[in-house]
PDB file of C-alpha atoms and ligand atoms in Angstrom:
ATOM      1  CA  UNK A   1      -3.988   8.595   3.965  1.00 94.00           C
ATOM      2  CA  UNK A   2      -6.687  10.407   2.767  1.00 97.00           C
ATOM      3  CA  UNK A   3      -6.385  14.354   3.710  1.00 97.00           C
ATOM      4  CA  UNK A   4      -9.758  16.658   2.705  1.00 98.00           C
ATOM      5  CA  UNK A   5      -8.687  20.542   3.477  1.00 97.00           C
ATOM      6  CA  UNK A   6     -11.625  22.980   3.432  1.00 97.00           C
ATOM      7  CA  UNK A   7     -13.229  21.093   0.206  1.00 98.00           C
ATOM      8  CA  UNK A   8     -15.849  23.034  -1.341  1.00 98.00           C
ATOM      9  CA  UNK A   9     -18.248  22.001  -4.073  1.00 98.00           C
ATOM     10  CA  UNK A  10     -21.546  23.869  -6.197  1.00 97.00           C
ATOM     11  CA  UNK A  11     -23.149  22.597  -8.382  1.00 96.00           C
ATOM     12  CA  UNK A  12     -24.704  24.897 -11.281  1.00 93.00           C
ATOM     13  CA  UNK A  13     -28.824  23.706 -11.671  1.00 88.00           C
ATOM     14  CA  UNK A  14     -31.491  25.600 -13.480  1.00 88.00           C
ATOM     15  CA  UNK A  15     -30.069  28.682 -12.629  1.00 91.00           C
ATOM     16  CA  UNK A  16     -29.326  28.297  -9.052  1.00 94.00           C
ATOM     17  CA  UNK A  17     -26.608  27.271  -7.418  1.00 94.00           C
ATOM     18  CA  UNK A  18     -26.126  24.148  -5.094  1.00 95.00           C
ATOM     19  CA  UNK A  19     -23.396  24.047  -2.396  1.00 96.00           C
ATOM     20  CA  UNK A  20     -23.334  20.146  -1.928  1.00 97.00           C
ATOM     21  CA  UNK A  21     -19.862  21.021   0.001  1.00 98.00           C
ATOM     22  CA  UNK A  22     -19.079  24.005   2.034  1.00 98.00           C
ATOM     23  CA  UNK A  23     -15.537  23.877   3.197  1.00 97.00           C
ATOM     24  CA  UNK A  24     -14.514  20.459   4.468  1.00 98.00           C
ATOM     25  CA  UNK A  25     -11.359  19.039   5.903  1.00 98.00           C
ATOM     26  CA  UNK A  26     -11.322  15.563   7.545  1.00 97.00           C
ATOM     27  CA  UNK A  27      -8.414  13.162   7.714  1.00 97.00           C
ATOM     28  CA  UNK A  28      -8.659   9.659   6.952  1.00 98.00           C
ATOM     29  CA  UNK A  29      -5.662   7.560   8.583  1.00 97.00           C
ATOM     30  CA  UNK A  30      -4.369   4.602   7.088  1.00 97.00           C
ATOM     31  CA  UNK A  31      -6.140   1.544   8.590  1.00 97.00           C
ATOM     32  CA  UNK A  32      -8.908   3.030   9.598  1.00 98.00           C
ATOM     33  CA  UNK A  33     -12.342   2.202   9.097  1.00 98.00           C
ATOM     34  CA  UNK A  34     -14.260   5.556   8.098  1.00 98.00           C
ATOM     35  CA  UNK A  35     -17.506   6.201   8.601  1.00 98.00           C
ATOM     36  CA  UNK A  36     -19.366   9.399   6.963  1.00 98.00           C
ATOM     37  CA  UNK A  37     -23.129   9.609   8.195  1.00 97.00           C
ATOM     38  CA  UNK A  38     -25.843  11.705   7.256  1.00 96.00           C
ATOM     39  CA  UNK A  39     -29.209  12.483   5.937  1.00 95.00           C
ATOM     40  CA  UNK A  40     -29.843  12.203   2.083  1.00 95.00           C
ATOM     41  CA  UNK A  41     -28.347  15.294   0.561  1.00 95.00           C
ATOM     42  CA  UNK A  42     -25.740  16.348   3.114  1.00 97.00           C
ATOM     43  CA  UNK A  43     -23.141  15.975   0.560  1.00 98.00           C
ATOM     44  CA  UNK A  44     -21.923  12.391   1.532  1.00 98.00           C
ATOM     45  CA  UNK A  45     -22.116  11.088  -2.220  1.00 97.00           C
ATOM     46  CA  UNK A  46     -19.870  14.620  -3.340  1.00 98.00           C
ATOM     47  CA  UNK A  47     -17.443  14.099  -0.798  1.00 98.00           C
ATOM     48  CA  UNK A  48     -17.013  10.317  -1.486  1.00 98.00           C
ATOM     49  CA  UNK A  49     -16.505  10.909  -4.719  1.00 97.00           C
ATOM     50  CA  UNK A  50     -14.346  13.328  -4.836  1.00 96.00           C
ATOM     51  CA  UNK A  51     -11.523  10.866  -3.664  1.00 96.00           C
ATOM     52  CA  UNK A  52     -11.236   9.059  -7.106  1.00 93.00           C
ATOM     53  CA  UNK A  53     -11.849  12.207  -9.181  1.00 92.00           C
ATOM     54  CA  UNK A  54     -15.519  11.373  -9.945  1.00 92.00           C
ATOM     55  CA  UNK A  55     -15.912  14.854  -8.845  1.00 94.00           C
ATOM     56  CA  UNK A  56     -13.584  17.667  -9.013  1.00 93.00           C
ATOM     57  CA  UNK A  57     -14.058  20.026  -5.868  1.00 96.00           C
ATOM     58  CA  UNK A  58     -14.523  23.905  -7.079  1.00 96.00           C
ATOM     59  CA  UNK A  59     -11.769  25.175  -4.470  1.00 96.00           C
ATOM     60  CA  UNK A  60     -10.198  23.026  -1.648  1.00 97.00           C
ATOM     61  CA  UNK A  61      -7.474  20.448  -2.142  1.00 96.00           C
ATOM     62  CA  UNK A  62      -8.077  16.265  -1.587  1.00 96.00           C
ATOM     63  CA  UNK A  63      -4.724  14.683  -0.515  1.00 96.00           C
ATOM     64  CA  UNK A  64      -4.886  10.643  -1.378  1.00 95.00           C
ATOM     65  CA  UNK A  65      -1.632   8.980   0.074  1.00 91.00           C
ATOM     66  CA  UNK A  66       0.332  12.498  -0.263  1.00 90.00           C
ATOM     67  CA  UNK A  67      -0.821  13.105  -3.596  1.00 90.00           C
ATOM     68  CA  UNK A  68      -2.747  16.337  -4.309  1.00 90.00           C
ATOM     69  CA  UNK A  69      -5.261  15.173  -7.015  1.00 90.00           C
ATOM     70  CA  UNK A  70      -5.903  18.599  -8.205  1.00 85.00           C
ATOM     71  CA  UNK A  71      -1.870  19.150  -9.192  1.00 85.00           C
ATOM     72  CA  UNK A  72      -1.500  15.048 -10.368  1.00 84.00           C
ATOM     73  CA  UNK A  73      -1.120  14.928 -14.429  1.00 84.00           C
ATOM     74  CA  UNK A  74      -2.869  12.336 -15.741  1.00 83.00           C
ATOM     75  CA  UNK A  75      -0.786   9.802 -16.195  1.00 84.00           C
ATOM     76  CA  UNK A  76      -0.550   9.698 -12.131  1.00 86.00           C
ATOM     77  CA  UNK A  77      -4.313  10.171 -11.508  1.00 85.00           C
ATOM     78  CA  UNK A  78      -4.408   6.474 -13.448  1.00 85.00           C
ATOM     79  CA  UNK A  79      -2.347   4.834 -11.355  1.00 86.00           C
ATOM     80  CA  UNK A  80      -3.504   6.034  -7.894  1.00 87.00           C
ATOM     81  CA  UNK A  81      -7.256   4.895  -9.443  1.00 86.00           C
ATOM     82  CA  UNK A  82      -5.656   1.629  -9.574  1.00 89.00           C
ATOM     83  CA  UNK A  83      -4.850   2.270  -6.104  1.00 94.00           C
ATOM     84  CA  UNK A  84      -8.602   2.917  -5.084  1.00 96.00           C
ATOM     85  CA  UNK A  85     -11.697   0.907  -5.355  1.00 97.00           C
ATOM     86  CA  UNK A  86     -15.358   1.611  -5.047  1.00 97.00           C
ATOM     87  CA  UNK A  87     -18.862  -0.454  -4.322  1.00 98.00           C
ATOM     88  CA  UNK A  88     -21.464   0.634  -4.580  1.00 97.00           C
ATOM     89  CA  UNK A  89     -25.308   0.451  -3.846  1.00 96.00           C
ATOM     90  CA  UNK A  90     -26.581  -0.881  -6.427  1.00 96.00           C
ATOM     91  CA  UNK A  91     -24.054  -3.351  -7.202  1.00 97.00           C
ATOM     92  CA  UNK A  92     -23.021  -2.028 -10.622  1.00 97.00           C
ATOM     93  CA  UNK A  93     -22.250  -5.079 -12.186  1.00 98.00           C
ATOM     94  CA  UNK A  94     -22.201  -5.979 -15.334  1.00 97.00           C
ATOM     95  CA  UNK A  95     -25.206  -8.170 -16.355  1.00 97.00           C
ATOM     96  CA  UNK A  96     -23.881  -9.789 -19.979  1.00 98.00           C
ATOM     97  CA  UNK A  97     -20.392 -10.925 -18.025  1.00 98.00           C
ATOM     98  CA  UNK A  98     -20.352 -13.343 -15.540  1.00 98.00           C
ATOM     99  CA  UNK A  99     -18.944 -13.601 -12.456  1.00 98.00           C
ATOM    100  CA  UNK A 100     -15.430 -14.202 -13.025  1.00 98.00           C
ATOM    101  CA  UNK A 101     -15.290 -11.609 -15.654  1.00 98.00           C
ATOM    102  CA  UNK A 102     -16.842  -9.061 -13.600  1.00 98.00           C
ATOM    103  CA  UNK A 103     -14.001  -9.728 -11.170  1.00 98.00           C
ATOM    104  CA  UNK A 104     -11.647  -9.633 -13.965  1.00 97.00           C
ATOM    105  CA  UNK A 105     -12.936  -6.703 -15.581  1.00 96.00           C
ATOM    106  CA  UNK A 106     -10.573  -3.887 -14.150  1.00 94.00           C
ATOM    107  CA  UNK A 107      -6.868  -6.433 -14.796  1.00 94.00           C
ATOM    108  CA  UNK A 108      -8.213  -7.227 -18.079  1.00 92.00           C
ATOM    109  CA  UNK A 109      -8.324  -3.127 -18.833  1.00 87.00           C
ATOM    110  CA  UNK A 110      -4.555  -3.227 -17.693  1.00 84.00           C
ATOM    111  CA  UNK A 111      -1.716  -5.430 -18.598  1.00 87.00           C
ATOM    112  CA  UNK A 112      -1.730  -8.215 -16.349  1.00 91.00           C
ATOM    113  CA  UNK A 113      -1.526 -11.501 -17.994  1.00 94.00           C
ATOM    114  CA  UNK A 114      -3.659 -14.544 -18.558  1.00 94.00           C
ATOM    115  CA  UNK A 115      -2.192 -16.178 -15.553  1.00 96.00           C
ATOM    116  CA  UNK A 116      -2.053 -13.836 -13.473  1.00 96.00           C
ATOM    117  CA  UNK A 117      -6.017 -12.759 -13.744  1.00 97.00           C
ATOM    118  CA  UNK A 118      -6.912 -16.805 -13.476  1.00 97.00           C
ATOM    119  CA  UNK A 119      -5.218 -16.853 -10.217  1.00 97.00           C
ATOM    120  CA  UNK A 120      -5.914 -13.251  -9.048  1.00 97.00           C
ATOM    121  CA  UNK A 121     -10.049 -13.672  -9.536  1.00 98.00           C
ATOM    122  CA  UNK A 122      -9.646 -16.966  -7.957  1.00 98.00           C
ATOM    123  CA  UNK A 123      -8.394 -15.552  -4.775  1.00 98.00           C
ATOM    124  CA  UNK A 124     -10.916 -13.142  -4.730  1.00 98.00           C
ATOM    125  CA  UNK A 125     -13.648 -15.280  -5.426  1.00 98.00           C
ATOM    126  CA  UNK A 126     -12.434 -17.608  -2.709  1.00 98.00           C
ATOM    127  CA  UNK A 127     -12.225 -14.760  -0.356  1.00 98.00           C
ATOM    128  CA  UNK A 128     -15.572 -13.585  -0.951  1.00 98.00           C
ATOM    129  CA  UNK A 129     -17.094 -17.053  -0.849  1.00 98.00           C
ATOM    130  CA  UNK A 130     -18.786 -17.538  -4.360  1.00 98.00           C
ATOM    131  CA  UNK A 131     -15.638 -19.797  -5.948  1.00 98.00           C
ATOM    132  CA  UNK A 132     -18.874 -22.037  -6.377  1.00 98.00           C
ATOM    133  CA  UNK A 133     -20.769 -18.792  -8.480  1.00 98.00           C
ATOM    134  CA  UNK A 134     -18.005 -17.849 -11.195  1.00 98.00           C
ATOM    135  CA  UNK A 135     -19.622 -18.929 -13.840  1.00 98.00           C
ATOM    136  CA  UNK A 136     -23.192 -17.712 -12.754  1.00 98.00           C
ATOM    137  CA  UNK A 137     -24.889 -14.525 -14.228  1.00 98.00           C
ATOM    138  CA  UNK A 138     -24.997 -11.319 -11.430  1.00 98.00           C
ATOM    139  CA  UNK A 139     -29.205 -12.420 -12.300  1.00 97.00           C
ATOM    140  CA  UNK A 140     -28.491 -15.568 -10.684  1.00 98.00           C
ATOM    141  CA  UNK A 141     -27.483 -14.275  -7.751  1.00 98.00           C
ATOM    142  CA  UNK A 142     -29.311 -13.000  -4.596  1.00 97.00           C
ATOM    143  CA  UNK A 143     -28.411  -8.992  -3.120  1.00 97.00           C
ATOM    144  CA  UNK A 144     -25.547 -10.129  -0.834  1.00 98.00           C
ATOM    145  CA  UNK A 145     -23.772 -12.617  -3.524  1.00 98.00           C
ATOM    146  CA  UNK A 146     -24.289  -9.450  -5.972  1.00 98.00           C
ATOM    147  CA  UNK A 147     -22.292  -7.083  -3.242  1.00 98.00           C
ATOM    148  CA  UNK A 148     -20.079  -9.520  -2.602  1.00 98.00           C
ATOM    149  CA  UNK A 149     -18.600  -9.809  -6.707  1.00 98.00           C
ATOM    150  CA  UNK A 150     -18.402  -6.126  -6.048  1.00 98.00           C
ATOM    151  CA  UNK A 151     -15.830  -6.242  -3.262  1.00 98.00           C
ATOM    152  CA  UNK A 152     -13.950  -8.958  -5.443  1.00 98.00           C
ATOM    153  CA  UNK A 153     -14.250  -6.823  -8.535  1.00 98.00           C
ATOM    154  CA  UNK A 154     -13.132  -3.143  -6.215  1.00 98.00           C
ATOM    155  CA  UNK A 155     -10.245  -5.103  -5.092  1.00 98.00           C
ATOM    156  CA  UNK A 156      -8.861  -6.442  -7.841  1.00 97.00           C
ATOM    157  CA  UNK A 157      -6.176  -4.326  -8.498  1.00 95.00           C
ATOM    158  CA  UNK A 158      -4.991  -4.807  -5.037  1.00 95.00           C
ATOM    159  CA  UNK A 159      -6.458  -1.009  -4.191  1.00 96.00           C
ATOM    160  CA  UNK A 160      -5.231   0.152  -0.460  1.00 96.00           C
ATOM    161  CA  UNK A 161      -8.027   2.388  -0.415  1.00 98.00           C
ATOM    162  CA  UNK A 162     -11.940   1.178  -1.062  1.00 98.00           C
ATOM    163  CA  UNK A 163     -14.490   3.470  -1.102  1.00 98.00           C
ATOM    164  CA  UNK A 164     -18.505   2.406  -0.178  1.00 98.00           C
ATOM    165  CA  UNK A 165     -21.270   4.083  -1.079  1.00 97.00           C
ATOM    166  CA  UNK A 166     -24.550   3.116   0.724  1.00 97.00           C
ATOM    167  CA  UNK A 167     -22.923  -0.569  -0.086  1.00 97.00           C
ATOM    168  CA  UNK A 168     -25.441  -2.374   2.460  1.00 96.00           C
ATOM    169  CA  UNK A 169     -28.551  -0.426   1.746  1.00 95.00           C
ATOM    170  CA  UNK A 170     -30.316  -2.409  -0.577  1.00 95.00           C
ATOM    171  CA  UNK A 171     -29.666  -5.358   1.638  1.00 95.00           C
ATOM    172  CA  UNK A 172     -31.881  -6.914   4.382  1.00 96.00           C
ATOM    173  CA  UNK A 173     -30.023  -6.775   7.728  1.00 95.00           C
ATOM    174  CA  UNK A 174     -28.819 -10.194   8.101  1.00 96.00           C
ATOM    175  CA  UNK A 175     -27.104  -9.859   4.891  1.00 97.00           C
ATOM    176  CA  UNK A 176     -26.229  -6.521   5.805  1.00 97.00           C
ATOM    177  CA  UNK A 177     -24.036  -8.157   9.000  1.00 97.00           C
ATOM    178  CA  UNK A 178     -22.612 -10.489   6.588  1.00 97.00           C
ATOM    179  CA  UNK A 179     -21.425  -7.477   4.376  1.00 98.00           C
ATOM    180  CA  UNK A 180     -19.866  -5.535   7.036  1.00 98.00           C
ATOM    181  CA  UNK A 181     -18.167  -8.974   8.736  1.00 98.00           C
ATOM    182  CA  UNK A 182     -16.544  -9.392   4.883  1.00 98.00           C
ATOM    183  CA  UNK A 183     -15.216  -5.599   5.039  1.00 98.00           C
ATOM    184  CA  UNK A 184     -13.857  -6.013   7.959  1.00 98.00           C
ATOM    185  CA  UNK A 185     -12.041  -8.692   6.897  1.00 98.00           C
ATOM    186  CA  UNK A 186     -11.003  -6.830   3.955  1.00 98.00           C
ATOM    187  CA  UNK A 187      -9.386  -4.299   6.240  1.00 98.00           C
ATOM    188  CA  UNK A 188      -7.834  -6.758   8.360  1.00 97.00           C
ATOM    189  CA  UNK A 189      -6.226  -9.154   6.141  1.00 96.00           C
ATOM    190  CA  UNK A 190      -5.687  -7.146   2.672  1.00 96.00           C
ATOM    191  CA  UNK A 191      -4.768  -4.171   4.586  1.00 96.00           C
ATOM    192  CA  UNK A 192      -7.349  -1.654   2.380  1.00 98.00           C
ATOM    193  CA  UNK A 193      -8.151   1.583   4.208  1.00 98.00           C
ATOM    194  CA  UNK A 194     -12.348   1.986   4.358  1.00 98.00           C
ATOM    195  CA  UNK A 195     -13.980   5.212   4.001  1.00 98.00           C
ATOM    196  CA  UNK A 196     -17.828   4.608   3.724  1.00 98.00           C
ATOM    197  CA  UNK A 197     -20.832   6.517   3.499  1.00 98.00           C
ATOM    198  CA  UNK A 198     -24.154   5.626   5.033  1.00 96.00           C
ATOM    199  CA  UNK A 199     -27.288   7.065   6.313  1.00 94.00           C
ATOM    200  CA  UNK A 200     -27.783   4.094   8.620  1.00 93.00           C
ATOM    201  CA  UNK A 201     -26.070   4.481  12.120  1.00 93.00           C
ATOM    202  CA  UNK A 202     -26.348   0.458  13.069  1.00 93.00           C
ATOM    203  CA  UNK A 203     -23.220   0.095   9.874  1.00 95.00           C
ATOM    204  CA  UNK A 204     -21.135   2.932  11.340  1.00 95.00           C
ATOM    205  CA  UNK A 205     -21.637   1.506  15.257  1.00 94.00           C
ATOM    206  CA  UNK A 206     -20.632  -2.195  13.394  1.00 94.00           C
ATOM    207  CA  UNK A 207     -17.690  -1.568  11.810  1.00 96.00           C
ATOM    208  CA  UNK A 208     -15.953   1.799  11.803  1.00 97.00           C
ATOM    209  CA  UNK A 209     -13.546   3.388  14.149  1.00 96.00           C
ATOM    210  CA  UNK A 210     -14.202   6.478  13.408  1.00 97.00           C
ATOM    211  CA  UNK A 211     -16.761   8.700  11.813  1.00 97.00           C
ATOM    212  CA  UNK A 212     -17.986  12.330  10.845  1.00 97.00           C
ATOM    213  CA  UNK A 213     -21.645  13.504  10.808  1.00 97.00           C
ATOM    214  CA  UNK A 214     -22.514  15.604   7.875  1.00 98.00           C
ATOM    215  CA  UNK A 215     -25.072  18.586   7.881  1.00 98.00           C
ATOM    216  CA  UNK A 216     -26.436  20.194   4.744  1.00 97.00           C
ATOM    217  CA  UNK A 217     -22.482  20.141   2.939  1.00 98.00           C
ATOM    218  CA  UNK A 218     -20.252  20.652   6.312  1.00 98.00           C
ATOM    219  CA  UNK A 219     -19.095  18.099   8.935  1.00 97.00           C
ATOM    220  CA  UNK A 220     -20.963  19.101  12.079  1.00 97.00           C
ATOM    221  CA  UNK A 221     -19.179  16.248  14.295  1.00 95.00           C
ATOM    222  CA  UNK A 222     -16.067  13.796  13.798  1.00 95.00           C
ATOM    223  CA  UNK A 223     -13.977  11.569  16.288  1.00 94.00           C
ATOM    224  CA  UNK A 224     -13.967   8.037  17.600  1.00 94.00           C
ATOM    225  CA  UNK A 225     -17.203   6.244  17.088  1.00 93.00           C
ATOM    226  CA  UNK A 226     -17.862   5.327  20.900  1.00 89.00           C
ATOM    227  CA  UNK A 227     -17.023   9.115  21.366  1.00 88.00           C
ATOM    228  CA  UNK A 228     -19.162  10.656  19.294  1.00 88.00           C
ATOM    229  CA  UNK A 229     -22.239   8.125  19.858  1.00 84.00           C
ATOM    230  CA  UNK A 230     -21.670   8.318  23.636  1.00 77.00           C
ATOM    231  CA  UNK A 231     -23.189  12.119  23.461  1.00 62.00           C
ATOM    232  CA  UNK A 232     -26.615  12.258  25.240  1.00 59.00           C
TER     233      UNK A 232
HETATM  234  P1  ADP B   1     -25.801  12.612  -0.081  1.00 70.68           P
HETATM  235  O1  ADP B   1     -24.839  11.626  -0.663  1.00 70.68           O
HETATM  236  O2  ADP B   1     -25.493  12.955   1.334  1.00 70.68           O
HETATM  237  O3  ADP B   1     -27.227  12.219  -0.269  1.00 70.68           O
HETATM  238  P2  ADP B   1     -25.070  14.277  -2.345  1.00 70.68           P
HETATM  239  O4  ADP B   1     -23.624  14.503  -2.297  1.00 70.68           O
HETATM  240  O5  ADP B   1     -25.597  13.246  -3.289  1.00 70.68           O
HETATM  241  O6  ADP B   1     -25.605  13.991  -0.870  1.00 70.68           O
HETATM  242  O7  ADP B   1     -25.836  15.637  -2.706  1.00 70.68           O
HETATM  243  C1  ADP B   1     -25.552  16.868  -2.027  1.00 70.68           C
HETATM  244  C2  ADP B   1     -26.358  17.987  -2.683  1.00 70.68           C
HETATM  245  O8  ADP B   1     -25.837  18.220  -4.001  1.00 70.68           O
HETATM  246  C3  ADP B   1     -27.827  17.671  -2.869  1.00 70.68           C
HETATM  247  O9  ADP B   1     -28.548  18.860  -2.705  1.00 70.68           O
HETATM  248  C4  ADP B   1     -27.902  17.198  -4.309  1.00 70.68           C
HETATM  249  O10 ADP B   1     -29.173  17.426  -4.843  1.00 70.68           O
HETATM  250  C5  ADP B   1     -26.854  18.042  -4.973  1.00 70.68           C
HETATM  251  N1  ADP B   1     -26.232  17.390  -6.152  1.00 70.68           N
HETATM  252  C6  ADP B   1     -25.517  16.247  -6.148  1.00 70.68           C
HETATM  253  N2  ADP B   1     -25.082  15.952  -7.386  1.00 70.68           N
HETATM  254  C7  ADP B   1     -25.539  16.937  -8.197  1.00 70.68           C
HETATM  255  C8  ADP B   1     -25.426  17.215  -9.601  1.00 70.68           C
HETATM  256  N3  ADP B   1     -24.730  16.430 -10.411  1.00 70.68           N
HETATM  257  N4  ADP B   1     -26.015  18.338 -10.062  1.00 70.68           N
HETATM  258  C9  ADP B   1     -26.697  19.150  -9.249  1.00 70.68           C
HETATM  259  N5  ADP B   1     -26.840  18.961  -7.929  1.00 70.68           N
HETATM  260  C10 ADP B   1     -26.270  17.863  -7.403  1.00 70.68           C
HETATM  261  P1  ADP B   2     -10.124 -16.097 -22.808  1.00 70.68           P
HETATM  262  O1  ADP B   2      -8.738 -16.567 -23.127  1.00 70.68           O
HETATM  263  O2  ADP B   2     -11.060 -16.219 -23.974  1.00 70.68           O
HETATM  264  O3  ADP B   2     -10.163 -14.768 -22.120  1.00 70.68           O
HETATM  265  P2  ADP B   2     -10.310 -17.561 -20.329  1.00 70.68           P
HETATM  266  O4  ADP B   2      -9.612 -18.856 -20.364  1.00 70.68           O
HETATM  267  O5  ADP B   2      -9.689 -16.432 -19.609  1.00 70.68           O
HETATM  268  O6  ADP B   2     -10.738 -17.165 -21.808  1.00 70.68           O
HETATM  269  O7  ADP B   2     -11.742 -17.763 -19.676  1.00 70.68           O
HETATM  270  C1  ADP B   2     -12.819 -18.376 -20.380  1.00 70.68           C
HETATM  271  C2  ADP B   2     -14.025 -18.282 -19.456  1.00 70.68           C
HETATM  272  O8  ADP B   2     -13.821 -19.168 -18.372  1.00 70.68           O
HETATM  273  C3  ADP B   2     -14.151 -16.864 -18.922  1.00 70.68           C
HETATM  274  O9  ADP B   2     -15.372 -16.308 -19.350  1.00 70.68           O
HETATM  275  C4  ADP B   2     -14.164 -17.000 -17.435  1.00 70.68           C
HETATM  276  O10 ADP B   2     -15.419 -16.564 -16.949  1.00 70.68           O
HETATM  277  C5  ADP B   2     -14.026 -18.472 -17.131  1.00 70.68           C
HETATM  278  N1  ADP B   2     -12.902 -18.781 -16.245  1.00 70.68           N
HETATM  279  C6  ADP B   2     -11.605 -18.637 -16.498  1.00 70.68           C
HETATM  280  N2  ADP B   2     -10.867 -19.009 -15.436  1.00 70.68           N
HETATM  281  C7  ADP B   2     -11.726 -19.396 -14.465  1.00 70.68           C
HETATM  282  C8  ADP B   2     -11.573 -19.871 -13.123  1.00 70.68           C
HETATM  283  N3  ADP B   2     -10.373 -20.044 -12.531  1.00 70.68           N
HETATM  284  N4  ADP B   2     -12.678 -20.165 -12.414  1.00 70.68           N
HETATM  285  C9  ADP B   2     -13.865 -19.987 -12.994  1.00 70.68           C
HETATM  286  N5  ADP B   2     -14.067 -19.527 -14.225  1.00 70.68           N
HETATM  287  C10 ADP B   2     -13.017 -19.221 -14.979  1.00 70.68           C
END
């Protein structure tokens, strides 16, 4: 689903040169719950990101559902963003829109109709539990409600693939647990394809089937979770 073949990124800084990535390949099935862990500036961020074209690789090819992003024109590179969301940290919502149009934000940038975004963002909003919240401020709301508009808002365009960065971080960890139940969820029942990053081992052992460990830009260890945890 997602392929990454010897992906390599630098970064140009003051002069010097930054090798975030240094030749990774990794495949991400479809269904899976992904896990990449590792310590602030292994490259975790780059790789991520590199998935919806945030961040063009410097040699290497990224493979999303067959597609080679690097040959796609850009007409196609729209419509497989469609077919990807993000959350992130930090929520990244919008504070002057309110809940339902912070869910609605990426159909009404499309041409889905009036209808069709009323009952869409209702779904979600009923999925994610804030129905109650649509017409409430992101302000309003506490850390977990904030995260939880996010997943609403990443999957409104019906995405197969969602893509988390650090999305429980900021969060204490009983609202953390109620985070990770809701992805799962959103694996199970809307059939989206995770891959996460984290630097916190407890999300990985919760809710991903498999993972890679990231060292200073390379993978140093991938496989099943209970394999590669069970290591002494
Ligand atoms: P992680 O997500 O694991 O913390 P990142 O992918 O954010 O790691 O960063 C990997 C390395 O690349 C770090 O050394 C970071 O400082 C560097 N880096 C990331 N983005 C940029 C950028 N835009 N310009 C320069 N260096 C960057
Ligand atoms: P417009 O035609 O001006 O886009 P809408 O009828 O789509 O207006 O929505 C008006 C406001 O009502 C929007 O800001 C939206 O937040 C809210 N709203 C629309 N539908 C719902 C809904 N099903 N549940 C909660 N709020 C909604």
């Amino acid at each position: 689903m997602i392929e990454f073949h010897e992906v390599h990124k630098s970064y140009e800084s003051g002069g010097a040169t930054i090798e975030a990535l240094k030749g990774v390949t990794l495949n991400v099935h479809r269904g899976d719950i992904f896990g990449v862990i590792g310590l602030s500036g292994a490259g975790k961020s780059t790789l991520l990101r590199t998935v919806n074209r945030l961040e063009q690789p410097t040699s290497g090819r990224v493979i999303v559902d067959g597609n080679d992003l690097s040959v796609l024109s850009v007409k196609h590179l729209r419509s497989l963003k469609k077919n990807i969301g993000m959350i992130f940290q930090q929520f990244n919502l919008l504070s002057t829109k309110t809940v339902f149009e912070n869910v609605a934000m990426p159909l009404r940038l499309g041409t889905t109709s009036h209808k069709e975004i009323q009952e869409r963002v209702g779904e979600l909003l009923s999925f994610v539990g804030l129905t109650e919240k649509a017409q409430s401020y992101p302000n309003q709301l506490s850390g977990g409600q904030k995260q939880r508009v996010g997943i609403a808002r990443a999957l409104a365009t019906n995405p197969s693939i969602l893509l988390s960065d650090e999305a429980t971080s900021a969060l204490d960890p009983q609202t953390t647990a109620s985070i990770l139940e809701l992805l799962t969820r959103v694996n199970e029942e809307y059939n989206v394809t995770i891959l996460m990053i984290t630097h916190e081992m407890n999300v990985i052992k919760e809710v991903c089937n498999r993972v890679a460990v990231m060292e200073q830009g390379a993978v140093v260890e991938q496989g099943n979770v209970l394999e590669v945890f069970a290591n002494p």
